[in-house]
PDB file of C-alpha atoms (C1' of nucleotides) in Angstrom:
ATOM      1  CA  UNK A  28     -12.988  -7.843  19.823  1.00 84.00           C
ATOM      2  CA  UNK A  29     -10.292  -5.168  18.950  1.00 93.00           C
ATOM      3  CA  UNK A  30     -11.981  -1.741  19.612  1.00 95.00           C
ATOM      4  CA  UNK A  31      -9.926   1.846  19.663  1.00 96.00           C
ATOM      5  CA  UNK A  32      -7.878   0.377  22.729  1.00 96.00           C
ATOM      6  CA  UNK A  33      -7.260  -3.128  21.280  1.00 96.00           C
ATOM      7  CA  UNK A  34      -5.709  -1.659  18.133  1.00 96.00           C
ATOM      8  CA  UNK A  35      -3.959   1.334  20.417  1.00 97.00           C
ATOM      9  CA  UNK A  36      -1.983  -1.465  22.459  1.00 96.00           C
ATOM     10  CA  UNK A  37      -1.178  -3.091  19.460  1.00 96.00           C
ATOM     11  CA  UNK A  38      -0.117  -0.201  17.766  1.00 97.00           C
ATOM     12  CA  UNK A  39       2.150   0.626  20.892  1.00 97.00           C
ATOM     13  CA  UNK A  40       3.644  -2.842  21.386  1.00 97.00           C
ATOM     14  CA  UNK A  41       4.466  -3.409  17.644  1.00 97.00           C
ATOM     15  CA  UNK A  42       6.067   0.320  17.356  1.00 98.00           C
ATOM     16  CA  UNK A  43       9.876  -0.905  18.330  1.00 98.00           C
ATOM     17  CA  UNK A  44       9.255  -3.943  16.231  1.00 98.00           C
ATOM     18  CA  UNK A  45       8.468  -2.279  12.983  1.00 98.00           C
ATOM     19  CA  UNK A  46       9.332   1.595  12.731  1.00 98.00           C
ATOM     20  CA  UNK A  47      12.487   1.661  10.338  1.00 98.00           C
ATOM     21  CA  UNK A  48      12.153  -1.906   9.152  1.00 98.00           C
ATOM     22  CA  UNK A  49      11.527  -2.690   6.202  1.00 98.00           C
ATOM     23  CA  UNK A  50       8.727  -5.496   4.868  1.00 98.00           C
ATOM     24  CA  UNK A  51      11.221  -8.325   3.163  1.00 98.00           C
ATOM     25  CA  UNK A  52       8.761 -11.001   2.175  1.00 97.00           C
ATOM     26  CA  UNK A  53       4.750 -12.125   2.665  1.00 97.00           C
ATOM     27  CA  UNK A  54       3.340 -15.084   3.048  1.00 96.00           C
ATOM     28  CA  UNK A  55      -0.345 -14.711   2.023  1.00 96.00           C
ATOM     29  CA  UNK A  56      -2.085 -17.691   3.335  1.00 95.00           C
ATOM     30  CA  UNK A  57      -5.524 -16.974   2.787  1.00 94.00           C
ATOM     31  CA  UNK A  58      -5.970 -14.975  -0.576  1.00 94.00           C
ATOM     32  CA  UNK A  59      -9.703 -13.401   0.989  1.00 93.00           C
ATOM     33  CA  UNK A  60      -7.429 -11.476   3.763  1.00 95.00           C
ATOM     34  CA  UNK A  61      -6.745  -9.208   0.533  1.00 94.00           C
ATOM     35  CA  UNK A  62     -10.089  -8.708  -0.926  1.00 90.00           C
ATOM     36  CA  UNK A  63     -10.144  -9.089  -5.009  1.00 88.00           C
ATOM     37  CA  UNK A  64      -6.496  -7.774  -4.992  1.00 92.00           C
ATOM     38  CA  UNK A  65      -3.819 -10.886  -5.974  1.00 93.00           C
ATOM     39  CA  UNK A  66      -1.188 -11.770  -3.678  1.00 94.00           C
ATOM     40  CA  UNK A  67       1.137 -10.686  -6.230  1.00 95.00           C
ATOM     41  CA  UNK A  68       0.036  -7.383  -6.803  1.00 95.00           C
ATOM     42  CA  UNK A  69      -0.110  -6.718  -2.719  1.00 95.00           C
ATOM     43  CA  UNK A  70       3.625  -8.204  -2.453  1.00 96.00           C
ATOM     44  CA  UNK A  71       5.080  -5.909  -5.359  1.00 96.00           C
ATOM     45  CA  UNK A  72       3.290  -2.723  -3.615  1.00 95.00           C
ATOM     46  CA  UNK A  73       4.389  -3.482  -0.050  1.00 96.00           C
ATOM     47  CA  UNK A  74       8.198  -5.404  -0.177  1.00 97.00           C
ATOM     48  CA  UNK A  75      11.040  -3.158   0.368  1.00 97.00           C
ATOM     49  CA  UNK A  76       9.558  -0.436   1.418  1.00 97.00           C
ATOM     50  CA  UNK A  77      10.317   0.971   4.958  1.00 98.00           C
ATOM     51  CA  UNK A  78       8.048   1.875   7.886  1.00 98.00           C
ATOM     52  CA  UNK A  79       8.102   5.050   8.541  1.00 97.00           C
ATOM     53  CA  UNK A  80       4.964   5.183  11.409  1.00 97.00           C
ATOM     54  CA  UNK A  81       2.554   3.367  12.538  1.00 97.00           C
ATOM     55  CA  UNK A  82      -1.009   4.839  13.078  1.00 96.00           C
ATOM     56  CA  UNK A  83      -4.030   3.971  14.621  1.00 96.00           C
ATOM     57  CA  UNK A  84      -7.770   5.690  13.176  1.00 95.00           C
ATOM     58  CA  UNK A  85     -10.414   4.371  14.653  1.00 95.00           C
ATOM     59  CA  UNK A  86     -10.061   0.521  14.505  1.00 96.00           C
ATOM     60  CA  UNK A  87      -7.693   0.353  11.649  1.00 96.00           C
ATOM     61  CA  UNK A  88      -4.067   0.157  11.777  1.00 96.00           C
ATOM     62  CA  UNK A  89      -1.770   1.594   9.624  1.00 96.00           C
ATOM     63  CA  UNK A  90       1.470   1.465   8.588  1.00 96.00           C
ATOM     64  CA  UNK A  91       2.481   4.347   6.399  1.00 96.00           C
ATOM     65  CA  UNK A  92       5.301   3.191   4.113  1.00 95.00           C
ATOM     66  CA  UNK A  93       6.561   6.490   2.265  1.00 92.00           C
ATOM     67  CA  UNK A  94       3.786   7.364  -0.289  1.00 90.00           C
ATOM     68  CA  UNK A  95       1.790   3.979   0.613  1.00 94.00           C
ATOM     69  CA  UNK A  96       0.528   2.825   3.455  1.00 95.00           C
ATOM     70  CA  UNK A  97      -0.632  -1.042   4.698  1.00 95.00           C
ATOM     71  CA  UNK A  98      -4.263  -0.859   6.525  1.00 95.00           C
ATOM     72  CA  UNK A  99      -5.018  -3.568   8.706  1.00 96.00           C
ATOM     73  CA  UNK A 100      -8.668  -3.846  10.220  1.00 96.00           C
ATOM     74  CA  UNK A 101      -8.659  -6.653  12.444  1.00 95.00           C
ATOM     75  CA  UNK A 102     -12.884  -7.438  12.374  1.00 94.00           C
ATOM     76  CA  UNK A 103     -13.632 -10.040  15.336  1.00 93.00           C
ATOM     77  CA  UNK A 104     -11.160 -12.084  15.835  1.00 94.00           C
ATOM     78  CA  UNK A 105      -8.178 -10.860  14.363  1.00 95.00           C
ATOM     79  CA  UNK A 106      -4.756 -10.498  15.635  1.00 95.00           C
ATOM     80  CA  UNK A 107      -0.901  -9.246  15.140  1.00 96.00           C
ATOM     81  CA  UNK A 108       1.468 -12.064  16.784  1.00 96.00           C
ATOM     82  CA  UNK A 109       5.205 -10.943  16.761  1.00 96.00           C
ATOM     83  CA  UNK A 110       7.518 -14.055  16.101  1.00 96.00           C
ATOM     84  CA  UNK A 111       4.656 -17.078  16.212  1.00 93.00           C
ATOM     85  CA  UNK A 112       4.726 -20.567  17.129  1.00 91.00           C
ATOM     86  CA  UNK A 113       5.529 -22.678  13.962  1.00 89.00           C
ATOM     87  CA  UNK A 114       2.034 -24.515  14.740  1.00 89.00           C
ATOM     88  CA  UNK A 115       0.168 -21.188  15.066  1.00 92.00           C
ATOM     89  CA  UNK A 116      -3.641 -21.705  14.224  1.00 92.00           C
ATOM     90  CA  UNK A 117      -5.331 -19.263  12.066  1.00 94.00           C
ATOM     91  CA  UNK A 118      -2.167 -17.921  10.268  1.00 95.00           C
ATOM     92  CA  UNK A 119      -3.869 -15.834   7.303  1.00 96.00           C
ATOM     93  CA  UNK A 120      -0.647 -14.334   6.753  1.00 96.00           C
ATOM     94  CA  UNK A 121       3.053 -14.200   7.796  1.00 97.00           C
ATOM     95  CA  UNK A 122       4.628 -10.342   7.431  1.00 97.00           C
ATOM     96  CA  UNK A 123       8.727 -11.003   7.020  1.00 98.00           C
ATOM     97  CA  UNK A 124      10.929  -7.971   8.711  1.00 98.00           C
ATOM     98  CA  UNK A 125      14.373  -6.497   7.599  1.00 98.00           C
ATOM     99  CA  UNK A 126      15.358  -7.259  11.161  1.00 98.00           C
ATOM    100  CA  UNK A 127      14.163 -10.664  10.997  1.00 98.00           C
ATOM    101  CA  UNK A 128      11.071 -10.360  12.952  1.00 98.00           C
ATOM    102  CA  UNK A 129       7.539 -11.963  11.570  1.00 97.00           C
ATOM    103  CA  UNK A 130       4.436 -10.524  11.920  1.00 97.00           C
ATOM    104  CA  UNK A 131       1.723 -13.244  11.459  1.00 96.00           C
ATOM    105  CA  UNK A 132      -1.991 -11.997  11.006  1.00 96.00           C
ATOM    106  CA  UNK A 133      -4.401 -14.515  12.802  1.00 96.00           C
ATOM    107  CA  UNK A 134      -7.593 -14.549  12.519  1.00 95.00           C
ATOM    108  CA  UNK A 135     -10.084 -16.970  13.411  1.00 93.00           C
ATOM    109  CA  UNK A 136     -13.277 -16.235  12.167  1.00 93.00           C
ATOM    110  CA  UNK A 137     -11.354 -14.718   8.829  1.00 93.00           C
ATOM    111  CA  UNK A 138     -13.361 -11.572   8.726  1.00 93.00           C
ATOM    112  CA  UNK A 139     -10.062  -9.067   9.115  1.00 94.00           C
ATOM    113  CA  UNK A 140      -8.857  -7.319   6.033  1.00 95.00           C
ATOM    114  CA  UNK A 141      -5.542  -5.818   4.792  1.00 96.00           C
ATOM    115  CA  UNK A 142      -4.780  -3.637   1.318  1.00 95.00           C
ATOM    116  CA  UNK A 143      -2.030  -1.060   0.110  1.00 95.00           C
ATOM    117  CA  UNK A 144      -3.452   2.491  -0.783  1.00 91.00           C
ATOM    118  CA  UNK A 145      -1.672   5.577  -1.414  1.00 86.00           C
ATOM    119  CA  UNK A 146      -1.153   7.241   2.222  1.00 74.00           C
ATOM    120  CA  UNK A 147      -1.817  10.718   1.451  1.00 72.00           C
ATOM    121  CA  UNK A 148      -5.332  10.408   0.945  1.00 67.00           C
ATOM    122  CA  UNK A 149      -6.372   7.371   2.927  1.00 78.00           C
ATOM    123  CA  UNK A 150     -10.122   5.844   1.946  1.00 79.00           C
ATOM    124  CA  UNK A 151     -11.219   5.353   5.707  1.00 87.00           C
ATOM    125  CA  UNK A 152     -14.580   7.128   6.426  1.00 86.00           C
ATOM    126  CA  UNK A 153     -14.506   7.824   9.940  1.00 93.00           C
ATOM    127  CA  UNK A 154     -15.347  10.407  12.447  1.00 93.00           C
ATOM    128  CA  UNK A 155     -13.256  12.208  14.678  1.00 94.00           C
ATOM    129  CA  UNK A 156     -10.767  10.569  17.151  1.00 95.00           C
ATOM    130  CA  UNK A 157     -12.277  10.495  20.560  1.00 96.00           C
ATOM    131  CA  UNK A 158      -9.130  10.840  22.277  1.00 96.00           C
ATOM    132  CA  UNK A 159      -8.355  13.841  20.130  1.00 96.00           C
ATOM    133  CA  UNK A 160      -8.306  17.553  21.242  1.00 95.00           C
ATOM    134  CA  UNK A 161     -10.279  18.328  18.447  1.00 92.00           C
ATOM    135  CA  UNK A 162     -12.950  16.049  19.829  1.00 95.00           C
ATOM    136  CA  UNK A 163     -15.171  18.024  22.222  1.00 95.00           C
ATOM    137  CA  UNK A 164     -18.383  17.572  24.259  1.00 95.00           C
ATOM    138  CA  UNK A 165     -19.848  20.018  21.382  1.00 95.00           C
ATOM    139  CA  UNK A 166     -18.744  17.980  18.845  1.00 95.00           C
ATOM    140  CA  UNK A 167     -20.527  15.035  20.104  1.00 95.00           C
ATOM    141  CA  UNK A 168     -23.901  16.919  20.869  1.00 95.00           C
ATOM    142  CA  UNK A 169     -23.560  18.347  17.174  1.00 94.00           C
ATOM    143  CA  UNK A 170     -23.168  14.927  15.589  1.00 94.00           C
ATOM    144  CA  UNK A 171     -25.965  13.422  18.101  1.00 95.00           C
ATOM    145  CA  UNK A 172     -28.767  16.374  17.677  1.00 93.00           C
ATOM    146  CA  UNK A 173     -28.299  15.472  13.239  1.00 93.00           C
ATOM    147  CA  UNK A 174     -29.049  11.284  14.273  1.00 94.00           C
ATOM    148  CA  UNK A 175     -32.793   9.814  15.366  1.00 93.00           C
ATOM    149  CA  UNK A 176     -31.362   6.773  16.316  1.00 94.00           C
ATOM    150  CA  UNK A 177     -30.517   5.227  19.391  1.00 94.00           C
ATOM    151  CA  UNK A 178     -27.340   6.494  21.455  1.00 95.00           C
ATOM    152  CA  UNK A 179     -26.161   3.088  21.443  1.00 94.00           C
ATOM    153  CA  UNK A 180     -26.196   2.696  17.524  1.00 94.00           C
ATOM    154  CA  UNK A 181     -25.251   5.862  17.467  1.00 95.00           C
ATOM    155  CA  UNK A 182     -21.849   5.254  19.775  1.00 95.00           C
ATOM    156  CA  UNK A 183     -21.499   2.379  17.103  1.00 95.00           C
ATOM    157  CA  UNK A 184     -21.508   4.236  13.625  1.00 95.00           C
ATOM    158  CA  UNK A 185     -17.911   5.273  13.359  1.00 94.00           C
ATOM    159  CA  UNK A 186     -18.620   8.408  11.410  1.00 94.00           C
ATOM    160  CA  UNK A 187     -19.796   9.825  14.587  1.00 95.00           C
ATOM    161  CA  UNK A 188     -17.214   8.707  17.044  1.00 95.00           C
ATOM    162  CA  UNK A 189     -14.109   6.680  15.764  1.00 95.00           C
ATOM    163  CA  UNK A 190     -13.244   3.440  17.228  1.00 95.00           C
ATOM    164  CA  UNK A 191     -16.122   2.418  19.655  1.00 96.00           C
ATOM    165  CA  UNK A 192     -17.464  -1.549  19.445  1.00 95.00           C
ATOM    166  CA  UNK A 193     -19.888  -2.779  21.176  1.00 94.00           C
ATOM    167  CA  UNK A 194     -17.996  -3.288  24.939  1.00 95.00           C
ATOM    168  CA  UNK A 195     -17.263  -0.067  25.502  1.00 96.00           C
ATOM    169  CA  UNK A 196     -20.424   1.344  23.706  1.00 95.00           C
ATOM    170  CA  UNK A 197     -21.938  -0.531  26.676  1.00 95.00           C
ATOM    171  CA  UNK A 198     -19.538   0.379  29.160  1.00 96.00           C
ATOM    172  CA  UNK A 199     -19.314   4.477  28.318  1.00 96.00           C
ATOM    173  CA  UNK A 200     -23.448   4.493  28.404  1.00 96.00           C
ATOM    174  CA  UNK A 201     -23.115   2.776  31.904  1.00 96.00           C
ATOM    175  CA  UNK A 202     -20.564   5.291  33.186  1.00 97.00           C
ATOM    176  CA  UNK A 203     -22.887   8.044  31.983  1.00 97.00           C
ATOM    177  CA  UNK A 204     -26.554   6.523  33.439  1.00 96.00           C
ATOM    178  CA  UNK A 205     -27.510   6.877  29.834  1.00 96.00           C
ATOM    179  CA  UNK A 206     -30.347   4.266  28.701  1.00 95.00           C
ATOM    180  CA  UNK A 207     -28.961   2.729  25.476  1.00 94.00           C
ATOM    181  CA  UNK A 208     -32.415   2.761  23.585  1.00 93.00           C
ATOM    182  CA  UNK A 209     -33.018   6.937  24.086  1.00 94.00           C
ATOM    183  CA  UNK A 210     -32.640   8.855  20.911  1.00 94.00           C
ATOM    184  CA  UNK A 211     -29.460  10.232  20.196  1.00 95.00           C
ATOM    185  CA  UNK A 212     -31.271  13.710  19.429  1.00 94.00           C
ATOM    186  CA  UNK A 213     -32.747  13.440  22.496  1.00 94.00           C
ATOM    187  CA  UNK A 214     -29.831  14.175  24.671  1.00 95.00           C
ATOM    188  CA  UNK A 215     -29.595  17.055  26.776  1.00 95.00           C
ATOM    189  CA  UNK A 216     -26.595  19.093  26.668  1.00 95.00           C
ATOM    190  CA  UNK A 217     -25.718  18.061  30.599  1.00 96.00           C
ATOM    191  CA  UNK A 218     -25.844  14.251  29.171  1.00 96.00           C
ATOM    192  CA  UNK A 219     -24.075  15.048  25.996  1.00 95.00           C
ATOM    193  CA  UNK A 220     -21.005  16.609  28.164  1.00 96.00           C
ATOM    194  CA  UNK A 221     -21.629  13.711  30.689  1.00 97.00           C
ATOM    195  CA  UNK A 222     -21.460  10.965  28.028  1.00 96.00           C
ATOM    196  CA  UNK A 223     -17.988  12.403  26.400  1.00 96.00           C
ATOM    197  CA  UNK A 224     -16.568  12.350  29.465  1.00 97.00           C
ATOM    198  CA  UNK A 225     -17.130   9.015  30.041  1.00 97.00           C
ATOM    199  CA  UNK A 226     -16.456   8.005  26.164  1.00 96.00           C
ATOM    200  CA  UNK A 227     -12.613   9.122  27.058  1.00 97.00           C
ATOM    201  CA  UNK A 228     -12.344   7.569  30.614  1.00 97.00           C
ATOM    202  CA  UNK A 229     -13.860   4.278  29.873  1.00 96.00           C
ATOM    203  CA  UNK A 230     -11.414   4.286  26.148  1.00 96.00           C
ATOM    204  CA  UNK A 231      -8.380   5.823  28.406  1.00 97.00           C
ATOM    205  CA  UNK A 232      -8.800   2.926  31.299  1.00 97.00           C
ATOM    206  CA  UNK A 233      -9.106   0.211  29.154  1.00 96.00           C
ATOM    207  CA  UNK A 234      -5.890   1.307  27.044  1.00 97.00           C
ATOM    208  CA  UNK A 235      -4.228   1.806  30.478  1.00 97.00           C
ATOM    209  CA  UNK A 236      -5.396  -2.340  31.022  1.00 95.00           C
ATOM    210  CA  UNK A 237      -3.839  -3.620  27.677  1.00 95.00           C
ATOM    211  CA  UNK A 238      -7.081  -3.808  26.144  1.00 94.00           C
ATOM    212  CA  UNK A 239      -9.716  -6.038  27.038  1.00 93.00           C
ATOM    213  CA  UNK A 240      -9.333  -9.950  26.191  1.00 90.00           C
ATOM    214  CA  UNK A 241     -12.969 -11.045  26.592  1.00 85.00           C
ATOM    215  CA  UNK A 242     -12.874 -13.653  23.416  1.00 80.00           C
ATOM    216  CA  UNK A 243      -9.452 -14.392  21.045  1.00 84.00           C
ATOM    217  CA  UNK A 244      -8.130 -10.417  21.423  1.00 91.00           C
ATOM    218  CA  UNK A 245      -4.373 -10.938  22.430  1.00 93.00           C
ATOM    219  CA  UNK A 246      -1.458  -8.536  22.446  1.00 95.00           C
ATOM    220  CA  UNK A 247       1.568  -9.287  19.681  1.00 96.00           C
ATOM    221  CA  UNK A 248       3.443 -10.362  22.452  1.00 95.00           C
ATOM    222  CA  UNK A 249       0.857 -13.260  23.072  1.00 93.00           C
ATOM    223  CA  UNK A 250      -0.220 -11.966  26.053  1.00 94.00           C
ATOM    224  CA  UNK A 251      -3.814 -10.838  27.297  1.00 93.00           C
ATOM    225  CA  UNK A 252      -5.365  -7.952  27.918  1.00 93.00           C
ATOM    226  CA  UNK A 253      -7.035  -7.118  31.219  1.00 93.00           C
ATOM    227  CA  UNK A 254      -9.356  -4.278  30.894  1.00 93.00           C
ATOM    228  CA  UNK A 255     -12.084  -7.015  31.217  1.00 92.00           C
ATOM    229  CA  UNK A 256     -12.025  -6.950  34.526  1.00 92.00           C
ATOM    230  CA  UNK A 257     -12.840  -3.561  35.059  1.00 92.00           C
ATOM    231  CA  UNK A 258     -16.245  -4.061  33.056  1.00 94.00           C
ATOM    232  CA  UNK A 259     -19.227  -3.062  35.191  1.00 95.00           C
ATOM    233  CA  UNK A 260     -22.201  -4.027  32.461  1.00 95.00           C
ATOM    234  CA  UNK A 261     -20.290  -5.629  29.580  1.00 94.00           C
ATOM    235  CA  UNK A 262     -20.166  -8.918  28.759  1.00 91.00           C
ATOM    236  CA  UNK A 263     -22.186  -9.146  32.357  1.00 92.00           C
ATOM    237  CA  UNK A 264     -25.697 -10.121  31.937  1.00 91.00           C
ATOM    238  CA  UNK A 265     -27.021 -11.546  34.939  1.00 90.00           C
ATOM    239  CA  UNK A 266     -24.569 -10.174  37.340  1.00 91.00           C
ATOM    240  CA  UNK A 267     -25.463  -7.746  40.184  1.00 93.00           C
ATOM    241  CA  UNK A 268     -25.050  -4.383  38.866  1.00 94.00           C
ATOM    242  CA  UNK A 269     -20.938  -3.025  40.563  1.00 95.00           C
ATOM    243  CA  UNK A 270     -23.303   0.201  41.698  1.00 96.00           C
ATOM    244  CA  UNK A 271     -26.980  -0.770  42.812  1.00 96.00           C
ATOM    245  CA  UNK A 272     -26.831  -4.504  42.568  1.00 94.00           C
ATOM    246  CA  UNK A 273     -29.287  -5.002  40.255  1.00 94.00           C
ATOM    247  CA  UNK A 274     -29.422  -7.561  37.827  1.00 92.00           C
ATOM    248  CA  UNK A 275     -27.573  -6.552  34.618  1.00 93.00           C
ATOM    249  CA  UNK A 276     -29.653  -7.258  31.599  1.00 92.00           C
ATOM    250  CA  UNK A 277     -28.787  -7.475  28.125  1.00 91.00           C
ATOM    251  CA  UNK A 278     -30.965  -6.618  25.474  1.00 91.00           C
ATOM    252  CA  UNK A 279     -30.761  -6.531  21.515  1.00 90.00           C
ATOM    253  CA  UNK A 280     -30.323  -2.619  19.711  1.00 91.00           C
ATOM    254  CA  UNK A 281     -30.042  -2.814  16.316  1.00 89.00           C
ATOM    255  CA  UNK A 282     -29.642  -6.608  16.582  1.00 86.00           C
ATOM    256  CA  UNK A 283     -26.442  -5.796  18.763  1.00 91.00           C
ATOM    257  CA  UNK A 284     -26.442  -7.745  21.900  1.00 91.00           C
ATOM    258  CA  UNK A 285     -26.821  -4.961  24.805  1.00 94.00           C
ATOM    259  CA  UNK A 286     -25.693  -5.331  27.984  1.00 93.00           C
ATOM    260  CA  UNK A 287     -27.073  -2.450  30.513  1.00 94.00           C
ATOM    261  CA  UNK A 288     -28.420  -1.462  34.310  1.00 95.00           C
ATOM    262  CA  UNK A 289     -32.188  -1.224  34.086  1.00 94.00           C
ATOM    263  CA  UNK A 290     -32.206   0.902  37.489  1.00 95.00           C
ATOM    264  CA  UNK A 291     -28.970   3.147  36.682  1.00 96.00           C
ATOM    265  CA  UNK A 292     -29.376   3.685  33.257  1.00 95.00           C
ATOM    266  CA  UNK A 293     -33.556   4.587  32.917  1.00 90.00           C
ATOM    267  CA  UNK A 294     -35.174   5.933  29.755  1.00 82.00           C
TER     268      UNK A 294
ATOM    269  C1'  DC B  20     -31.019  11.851   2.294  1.00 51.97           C
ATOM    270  C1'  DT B  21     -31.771   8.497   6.536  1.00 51.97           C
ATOM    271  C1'  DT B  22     -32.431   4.143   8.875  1.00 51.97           C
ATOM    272  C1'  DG B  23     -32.798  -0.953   9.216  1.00 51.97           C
ATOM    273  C1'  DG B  24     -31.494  -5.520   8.312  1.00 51.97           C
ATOM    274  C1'  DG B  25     -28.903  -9.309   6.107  1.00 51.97           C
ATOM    275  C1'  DA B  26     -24.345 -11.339   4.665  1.00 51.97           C
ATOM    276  C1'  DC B  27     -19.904 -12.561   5.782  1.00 51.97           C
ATOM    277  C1'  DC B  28     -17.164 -15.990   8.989  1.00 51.97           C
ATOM    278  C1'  DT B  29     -16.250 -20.170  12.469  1.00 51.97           C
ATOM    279  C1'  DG B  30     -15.845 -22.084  17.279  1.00 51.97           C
ATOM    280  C1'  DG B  31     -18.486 -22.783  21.241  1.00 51.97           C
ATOM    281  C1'  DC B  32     -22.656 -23.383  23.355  1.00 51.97           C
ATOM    282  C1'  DT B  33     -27.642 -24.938  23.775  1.00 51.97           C
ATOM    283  C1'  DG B  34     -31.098 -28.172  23.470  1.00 51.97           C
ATOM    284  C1'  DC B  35     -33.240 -32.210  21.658  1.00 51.97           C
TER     285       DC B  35
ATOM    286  C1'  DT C  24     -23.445 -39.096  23.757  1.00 51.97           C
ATOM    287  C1'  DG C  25     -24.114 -36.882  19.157  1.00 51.97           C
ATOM    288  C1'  DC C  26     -25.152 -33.349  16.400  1.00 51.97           C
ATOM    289  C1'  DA C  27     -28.019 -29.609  14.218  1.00 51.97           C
ATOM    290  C1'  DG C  28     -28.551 -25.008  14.677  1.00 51.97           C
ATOM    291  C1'  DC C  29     -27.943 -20.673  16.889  1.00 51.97           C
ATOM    292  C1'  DC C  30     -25.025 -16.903  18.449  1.00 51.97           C
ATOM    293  C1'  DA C  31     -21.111 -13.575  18.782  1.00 51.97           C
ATOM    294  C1'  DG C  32     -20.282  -8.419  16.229  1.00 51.97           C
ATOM    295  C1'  DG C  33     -17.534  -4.807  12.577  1.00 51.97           C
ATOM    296  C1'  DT C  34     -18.340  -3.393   8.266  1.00 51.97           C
ATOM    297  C1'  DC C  35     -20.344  -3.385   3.740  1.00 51.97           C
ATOM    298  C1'  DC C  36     -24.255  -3.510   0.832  1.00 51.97           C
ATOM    299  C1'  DC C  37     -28.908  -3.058  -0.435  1.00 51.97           C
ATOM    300  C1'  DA C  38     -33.804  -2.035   0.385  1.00 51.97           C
ATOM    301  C1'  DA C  39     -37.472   0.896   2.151  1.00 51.97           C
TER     302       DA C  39
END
DNA sequence: CTTGGGACCTGGCTGC
DNA sequence: TGCAGCCAGGTCCCAA
């Protein structure tokens, strides 16, 4: 699933492709990619204009377009491929370049979205970036002591933290020993400070890997990701644990499948 | 206000 | 072997 280092490799990969292009023509394949908007009225905001950056927040990405901008949120199974296959499957929609490049949005599952909004005050309700400078260890413990929830839903809501799924919800709890079913409030400061830490590293060695192809994520470039195989508890259930060797188990929090060590990470 | 749960979507897997 | 039904999870929406 594209999480914050999903989107950040695609972000990085596409950045030569698109920054000072401009968007020539759309294909819109699959009218629900847009939401109620027509594919008219999403053409005649977005052709000719140039791209002036391309962002990530969170999991969105964004290409800011001079007083617009094009959000992309790619759901489960969605996916930027740079110059496709004429028989690509899942084609929701084919983005034409000045240069001559396509961008096609796939998307199996057809849960990814894309609209035009004015770029100065972008609708996206989300927390602070947790690669950020402005995203400290008391940041986290504010936003955690204000939430009586569990640190793994808590990881998940994406007004606390921007850009964490469920892998490396998993993952950073792991890293930090952390139980996913304590109460957020119920942090100490030490595991507050422990947990941001490992928030960064875990987000920071999986962008290092490409992101993590564990279902249909692939780069624009059609090639995988590998931060998979530095999982220790994700996606592992019934594998020794990498530290003690106990069995991984994998539990449901807030109906979110939960993958964790029952000996390193105790209530 | 907060928290919890269902809907959305489709390919792959399970079990009869 | 065939197929019904469940499961995966990010976000939105609604109910308690």
């Amino acid at each position: 699933m594209p999480e914050l280092p999903e989107v950040e490799t695609i972000r990085r990969e596409l950045v030569p492709w698109v920054v000072g292009q401009r968007f020539v023509g759309v294909d819109v394949l699959d009218l629900t990619l847009l939401g109620a908007v027509s594919a008219e009225e999403f053409s005649r905001a977005l052709l000719d204009r140039r791209v002036e950056s391309l962002e990530r927040r969170g999991k969105y990405l964004i290409f800011h377009l001079g007083g617009k901008a094009l959000v992309m949120h790619f759901r489960m199974t969605g996916a930027l491929l740079l110059n496709p296959e004429q028989n690509e499957r899942y084609v929701r929609a084919v983005f034409h370049l000045s240069s001559g490049a396509r961008l096609a949005f796939v998307d199996r599952r057809r849960l990814g979205v894309a609209w035009m909004e004015g770029a100065d005050a972008l609708s996206l309700k989300l927390g602070p970036e947790p690669l950020d400078d402005a995203f400290t260890a008391a940041v986290l413990m504010n936003s955690l002591k204000a939430h009586h929830i569990p640190i793994k839903a808590a990881l998940l809501d994406q007004t606390v933290v921007a850009g964490i799924g469920n892998m490396y919800a998993d993952e950073a709890l792991f890293a930090a020993g952390i139980h996913p079913l304590r109460m957020a409030d119920s942090l100490s400061d030490t595991e507050a400070q422990v947990l941001f830490e490992s928030v960064r590293r875990v987000l920071l060695t999986a962008i290092g890997s490409k992101g993590a192809s564990v279902d249909t994520y692939i780069r624009p470039s059609g090639q995988r990701g590998n931060a998979q195989s530095c999982f220790k508890v994700a996606h592992r259930r019934g594998e020794p644990c990498p530290t003690c060797g106990t069995i991984i188990e994998r539990v449901p929090v807030r109906s979110r499948g939960t993958c964790f060590c029952p000996r390193c990470q105790q209530c």
